[in-house]
Amino acid sequence: MDKQLLLGAEAVAVGAIDAGISGVYAYPGTPSTEITEFIQKSKDAQSRKIRSKWAANEKTAYEAALGMSFAGKRSIVCMKHVGLNVCADPFMNSAITGVNGGLILVVADDPSMHSSQDEQDSRAYGRFAMLPLLEPATQQEAYDAVRFGLDLSEAVKLPVVLRLTTRMSHSRAVIERKAMRDQNAFNPDVNTRQWILLPAIAKKNYAGLIDKQTAIEKSSAESPFNKVVEGKGKKAVIAFGIGYNYVMEVCKTNNLELPVLKISQYPLPKDMVQSFIDKYDDILIVEEGYPIYEELLRGFSDNKKFRGRLDGALPRMGELSPDAVAPALGVKPVVGQPVPDIMVNRPPALCVGCSHRDLYEELNSVLSAYPGKAVFGDIGCYTLGALPPYSAINSCVDMGASITMAKGAAEAGLHPAVAVIGDSTFTHSGMTGLLDCVNDNVQVTIIISDNSTTAMTGGQDSAGTNKMVDICKGLGVEPEHIVTIVPVKPRLEQNIEIIKKEIDYKGVSVILAQRECMQTLARKKKAAKK
Amino acid sequence: MERNIIIAGVGGQGILTIATILDMAAMHAGLNIKQAEVHGMSQRGGEVQTHLRIADGQIFSDLIPMGQADLILSVEPLESLRYLPYLKKDGAIVTSDEPFKNIGNYPDEQKVLDTVRKSAENVVFVDATKIANELGNPKSYNIVMLGAAARFIGISNADFEWAIGNLFGSKGQEVVDLNIKAFYATTK
Ligand SMILES: Cc1ncc(C[n+]2csc(CCOP(=O)(O)OP(=O)(O)O)c2C)c(N)n1
Ligand code: SF4
């Protein structure tokens, strides 16, 4: 059998190719980006004509995947955890329509917020939508879970969620591949009415979803991913997903023989869990994420036999590790030497020569004359403008929020109200907000820092490249207030004048600050040399 | 056999090349591997590290527990100190002696080197840039670092040679030979 050393994210990608998907739909986001990038580069995927281009955002990605499922083919849709907020609408409703071809939502959570705004736990969405959810503990399980999940999806006619976390997605191990199987035949579901969520049909479908809970729980009970590791004594552990690895690591190093129930498939297999918890007096709940199942198991009357994140046995927030789990298992953690006092942090910074640097220098220079100003930032490399030496933005909330927050603040009386947004973020979620601005004719200055790429996540294609002016015109911004500048040193004074003029304009103005990202530029030059 | 290795550096210094060769050598030696990497935000000139674990038995955790690292292999001296809580009592430090100063408050250079020297019984400083330049192949900086660390890793030099050959094979025998030379420049 073919063995390969792969990141968890790549294991999902290979698993999907081998399991016969016809398409992957995704918008980049750490730690999920590598899944789609792997498929885009894969020779196997190319020869099998698997579609894999980036989507404009997670919602368009999810809906396209659902369309592929409608047509009878298998697909996966990949995103980071906050992306699931963006596509929550199609996600929730796809549980009501059900699927035709197998559909997996691969969602990568980021506990500890290594590169995210929050550490929300997508398992809550799995429960919310009443869908099966897989949470692999090893890279091999990640590979296997894709085929298993697609089969389950087609068997119960529902989307399946595959949840990764940063550590699973970005850690390598050897996996063994299975034989590649064919893609599904084209078989559009044109003869049923399940896809039309008119209330009468939706009610019927929702009742069907409730009925299916028995079948999906049975699948969890028989799951190859859930198991009991026998042990001794009255203390036990229920370990979810990658939490299992940390428990087993501590047990192995310290020769503990604790009984462990490993859960990697949801909904919880009720009988399996009940018979396990009946046997023990003291049960540690180890979840890589929110204490969702700990809360559930404790119940309203707070059954004290359970321990975990809620009673301080484990840290209340953040990623787990063997060191976080050890004390909860009664093991005194070994620690090496402390970090010496001379240590300093090395925060990430904008690259030397980055266009965002010049833009912030110009913007700061203009705004220093306006005491009442605020700059609404957004998500991307340019968010680093929040740090010194620029300290140039007042907010960063979610993709697209810069424009709409500037709008609301302007309507409350703020001036200047400036938004700084990247090109990919603009096409992801900024365009509709700009339309709102135009319709209400608010006095806002929208700066699109357009570096022709999605830089933050590693330089993926950006949906609006070369289309920015037309998009803004199409949304109704007055053409004379769509101004393009090139943020470079020699044009500093000139750009300052332009920005000042647009800030003083009593309406919507868009400044396109266009210069390519240094990293993608360097990569292109290198590729051209070859 | 089990070895826990932390490879450290600054984003952009190419520590993943070291990890890749180590992985391939370990695979060739028939060992199990787990390697947790840092992607995303911290790559832009920030601190980066990878937890690399190799063993002949099963490895559960992708992260090395504190106090369990056999080796800190750092391509930057200050970065070698950041992970001391992970180092075993008798663990080793192999580090480049060349500071990478992309921050204004980089501590006194001599103090950094002195602190590293005191932090483990086995400390190896490598003047990797100089050695790589002398070999006429400045790009082999990371291979020179790996060579210096090889004695603490428990994988045979033959396996490393195989891995280097495998990684650079597509670039021709000359590049392979240059890198093998870089590897052996510091193994002793
Ligand atoms: C809903 C959502 N999806 C994805 C991400 C991940 N993400 C953060 S920034 C970014 C891209 C930013 O690209 P762009 O706006 O062009 O700015 P650049 O980084 O190129 O400066 C992405 C995809 C996120 N934070 N939220
Ligand atoms: S990757 Fe590109 S956009 Fe991001 S900081 Fe570097 S040059 Fe700027």
PDB file of C-alpha atoms in Angstrom, chain A residues 3-5 7 30 34 114-115 137-139 166-168 170-174 242 244-246 248-249 252-253 319-323 334-340 342-351 381 384 455-458 519, chain B residues 2 10 16 23-24 27 33-42 44-47 49 53 58-68 76 78-79 81-87 100-103 105-107 111-112 115 118-120:
ATOM      1  CA  LYS A   3       2.412   5.285   2.385  1.00  0.00           C
ATOM      2  CA  GLN A   4       2.818   9.035   2.581  1.00  0.00           C
ATOM      3  CA  LEU A   5       3.905  11.567   5.177  1.00  0.00           C
ATOM      4  CA  LEU A   7      -0.260  17.046   7.193  1.00  0.00           C
ATOM      5  CA  THR A  30      -5.936  29.040   8.508  1.00  0.00           C
ATOM      6  CA  GLU A  34      -3.769  23.384   2.802  1.00  0.00           C
ATOM      7  CA  HIS A 114      -3.206  31.040  16.733  1.00  0.00           C
ATOM      8  CA  SER A 115      -4.500  32.981  13.724  1.00  0.00           C
ATOM      9  CA  ALA A 137      -7.593  11.957  16.321  1.00  0.00           C
ATOM     10  CA  THR A 138      -4.888  10.904  13.881  1.00  0.00           C
ATOM     11  CA  GLN A 139      -3.897  11.775  10.339  1.00  0.00           C
ATOM     12  CA  THR A 166      -5.073  23.482  14.174  1.00  0.00           C
ATOM     13  CA  ARG A 167      -2.945  20.723  15.661  1.00  0.00           C
ATOM     14  CA  MET A 168      -4.538  18.004  13.563  1.00  0.00           C
ATOM     15  CA  HIS A 170      -0.897  21.233  10.735  1.00  0.00           C
ATOM     16  CA  SER A 171       0.783  18.120  12.021  1.00  0.00           C
ATOM     17  CA  ARG A 172       2.384  15.445   9.874  1.00  0.00           C
ATOM     18  CA  ALA A 173       2.282  11.675  10.159  1.00  0.00           C
ATOM     19  CA  VAL A 174       2.446   8.734   7.804  1.00  0.00           C
ATOM     20  CA  ILE A 242      -7.348  14.898  19.433  1.00  0.00           C
ATOM     21  CA  TYR A 244      -7.466  11.333  23.137  1.00  0.00           C
ATOM     22  CA  ASN A 245      -3.836  11.643  22.021  1.00  0.00           C
ATOM     23  CA  TYR A 246      -2.888  13.807  24.977  1.00  0.00           C
ATOM     24  CA  MET A 248      -2.863   8.419  25.959  1.00  0.00           C
ATOM     25  CA  GLU A 249       0.494  10.221  25.895  1.00  0.00           C
ATOM     26  CA  LYS A 252       1.919   5.901  28.363  1.00  0.00           C
ATOM     27  CA  THR A 253       4.683   8.037  29.882  1.00  0.00           C
ATOM     28  CA  GLU A 319      -5.730  24.373  23.047  1.00  0.00           C
ATOM     29  CA  LEU A 320      -4.973  21.262  25.101  1.00  0.00           C
ATOM     30  CA  SER A 321      -1.569  19.587  25.339  1.00  0.00           C
ATOM     31  CA  PRO A 322      -0.081  16.711  27.301  1.00  0.00           C
ATOM     32  CA  ASP A 323       0.977  19.318  29.880  1.00  0.00           C
ATOM     33  CA  VAL A 334       7.811  17.780  34.378  1.00  0.00           C
ATOM     34  CA  VAL A 335       9.049  21.144  33.254  1.00  0.00           C
ATOM     35  CA  GLY A 336      12.475  21.933  31.887  1.00  0.00           C
ATOM     36  CA  GLN A 337      14.163  25.188  32.703  1.00  0.00           C
ATOM     37  CA  PRO A 338      12.243  28.425  32.715  1.00  0.00           C
ATOM     38  CA  VAL A 339      12.549  30.757  29.754  1.00  0.00           C
ATOM     39  CA  PRO A 340      15.441  33.133  30.603  1.00  0.00           C
ATOM     40  CA  ILE A 342      16.376  38.140  28.526  1.00  0.00           C
ATOM     41  CA  MET A 343      13.758  36.626  26.204  1.00  0.00           C
ATOM     42  CA  VAL A 344      11.707  39.012  24.085  1.00  0.00           C
ATOM     43  CA  ASN A 345       8.818  38.348  21.723  1.00  0.00           C
ATOM     44  CA  ARG A 346       9.064  38.474  17.988  1.00  0.00           C
ATOM     45  CA  PRO A 347       5.669  39.629  16.815  1.00  0.00           C
ATOM     46  CA  PRO A 348       4.822  39.099  13.154  1.00  0.00           C
ATOM     47  CA  ALA A 349       5.183  42.247  11.061  1.00  0.00           C
ATOM     48  CA  LEU A 350       4.349  43.500   7.591  1.00  0.00           C
ATOM     49  CA  CYS A 351       7.076  42.488   5.138  1.00  0.00           C
ATOM     50  CA  CYS A 381      -2.088  41.242   6.377  1.00  0.00           C
ATOM     51  CA  LEU A 384      -0.935  44.235  11.298  1.00  0.00           C
ATOM     52  CA  ALA A 455      -1.816  37.386   1.155  1.00  0.00           C
ATOM     53  CA  MET A 456      -2.556  36.599   4.782  1.00  0.00           C
ATOM     54  CA  THR A 457      -3.291  32.959   4.057  1.00  0.00           C
ATOM     55  CA  GLY A 458      -0.337  32.450   1.724  1.00  0.00           C
ATOM     56  CA  GLN A 519       5.673  37.756  -1.582  1.00  0.00           C
TER      57      GLN A 519
ATOM     58  CA  GLU B   2      12.218   7.715  20.902  1.00  0.00           C
ATOM     59  CA  VAL B  10      12.271  32.862  12.681  1.00  0.00           C
ATOM     60  CA  LEU B  16      10.794  23.160   7.454  1.00  0.00           C
ATOM     61  CA  ASP B  23      11.292  13.148   8.357  1.00  0.00           C
ATOM     62  CA  MET B  24      12.492  11.380   5.238  1.00  0.00           C
ATOM     63  CA  MET B  27      10.880   7.135   7.387  1.00  0.00           C
ATOM     64  CA  ILE B  33       6.868  10.246  12.954  1.00  0.00           C
ATOM     65  CA  LYS B  34       4.700  13.068  14.230  1.00  0.00           C
ATOM     66  CA  GLN B  35       5.545  16.615  13.349  1.00  0.00           C
ATOM     67  CA  ALA B  36       3.535  19.626  14.477  1.00  0.00           C
ATOM     68  CA  GLU B  37       4.231  22.764  12.465  1.00  0.00           C
ATOM     69  CA  VAL B  38       3.358  26.433  12.696  1.00  0.00           C
ATOM     70  CA  HIS B  39       1.558  27.917   9.695  1.00  0.00           C
ATOM     71  CA  GLY B  40      -0.275  31.187   9.232  1.00  0.00           C
ATOM     72  CA  MET B  41       0.155  34.411  11.139  1.00  0.00           C
ATOM     73  CA  SER B  42       3.423  33.590  12.908  1.00  0.00           C
ATOM     74  CA  ARG B  44       5.611  36.678   8.823  1.00  0.00           C
ATOM     75  CA  GLY B  45       8.932  37.268  10.586  1.00  0.00           C
ATOM     76  CA  GLY B  46       7.601  35.913  13.859  1.00  0.00           C
ATOM     77  CA  GLU B  47       8.954  33.074  15.949  1.00  0.00           C
ATOM     78  CA  GLN B  49       8.919  26.173  15.771  1.00  0.00           C
ATOM     79  CA  ARG B  53       8.839  13.254  17.290  1.00  0.00           C
ATOM     80  CA  GLN B  58       3.437   4.373  18.727  1.00  0.00           C
ATOM     81  CA  ILE B  59       3.478   8.163  19.166  1.00  0.00           C
ATOM     82  CA  PHE B  60       0.255   9.615  20.549  1.00  0.00           C
ATOM     83  CA  SER B  61       0.681  13.345  21.017  1.00  0.00           C
ATOM     84  CA  ASP B  62       1.634  15.649  18.150  1.00  0.00           C
ATOM     85  CA  LEU B  63       3.073  18.006  20.758  1.00  0.00           C
ATOM     86  CA  ILE B  64       6.139  17.216  22.829  1.00  0.00           C
ATOM     87  CA  PRO B  65       5.387  17.316  26.554  1.00  0.00           C
ATOM     88  CA  MET B  66       7.410  19.812  28.589  1.00  0.00           C
ATOM     89  CA  GLY B  67      10.742  18.544  29.835  1.00  0.00           C
ATOM     90  CA  GLN B  68      10.780  15.788  27.215  1.00  0.00           C
ATOM     91  CA  GLU B  76      18.924  31.408  15.603  1.00  0.00           C
ATOM     92  CA  LEU B  78      17.740  33.672  20.880  1.00  0.00           C
ATOM     93  CA  GLU B  79      15.116  31.290  19.537  1.00  0.00           C
ATOM     94  CA  LEU B  81      16.156  29.742  24.506  1.00  0.00           C
ATOM     95  CA  ARG B  82      12.450  30.195  23.916  1.00  0.00           C
ATOM     96  CA  TYR B  83      11.771  26.474  24.216  1.00  0.00           C
ATOM     97  CA  LEU B  84      13.912  25.640  27.273  1.00  0.00           C
ATOM     98  CA  PRO B  85      10.874  24.500  29.290  1.00  0.00           C
ATOM     99  CA  TYR B  86      10.622  21.639  26.805  1.00  0.00           C
ATOM    100  CA  LEU B  87      14.233  20.508  27.118  1.00  0.00           C
ATOM    101  CA  PHE B 100      18.527  37.381  13.377  1.00  0.00           C
ATOM    102  CA  LYS B 101      17.631  40.900  14.426  1.00  0.00           C
ATOM    103  CA  ASN B 102      14.274  41.879  13.017  1.00  0.00           C
ATOM    104  CA  ILE B 103      13.152  43.444  16.300  1.00  0.00           C
ATOM    105  CA  ASN B 105      14.702  45.214  21.424  1.00  0.00           C
ATOM    106  CA  TYR B 106      16.907  42.233  20.584  1.00  0.00           C
ATOM    107  CA  PRO B 107      18.850  41.487  23.779  1.00  0.00           C
ATOM    108  CA  LYS B 111      24.435  37.713  26.813  1.00  0.00           C
ATOM    109  CA  VAL B 112      22.296  35.550  24.554  1.00  0.00           C
ATOM    110  CA  THR B 115      22.869  32.116  28.383  1.00  0.00           C
ATOM    111  CA  LYS B 118      24.791  27.706  30.394  1.00  0.00           C
ATOM    112  CA  SER B 119      21.465  26.175  29.472  1.00  0.00           C
ATOM    113  CA  ALA B 120      22.512  22.601  28.726  1.00  0.00           C
TER     114      ALA B 120
END
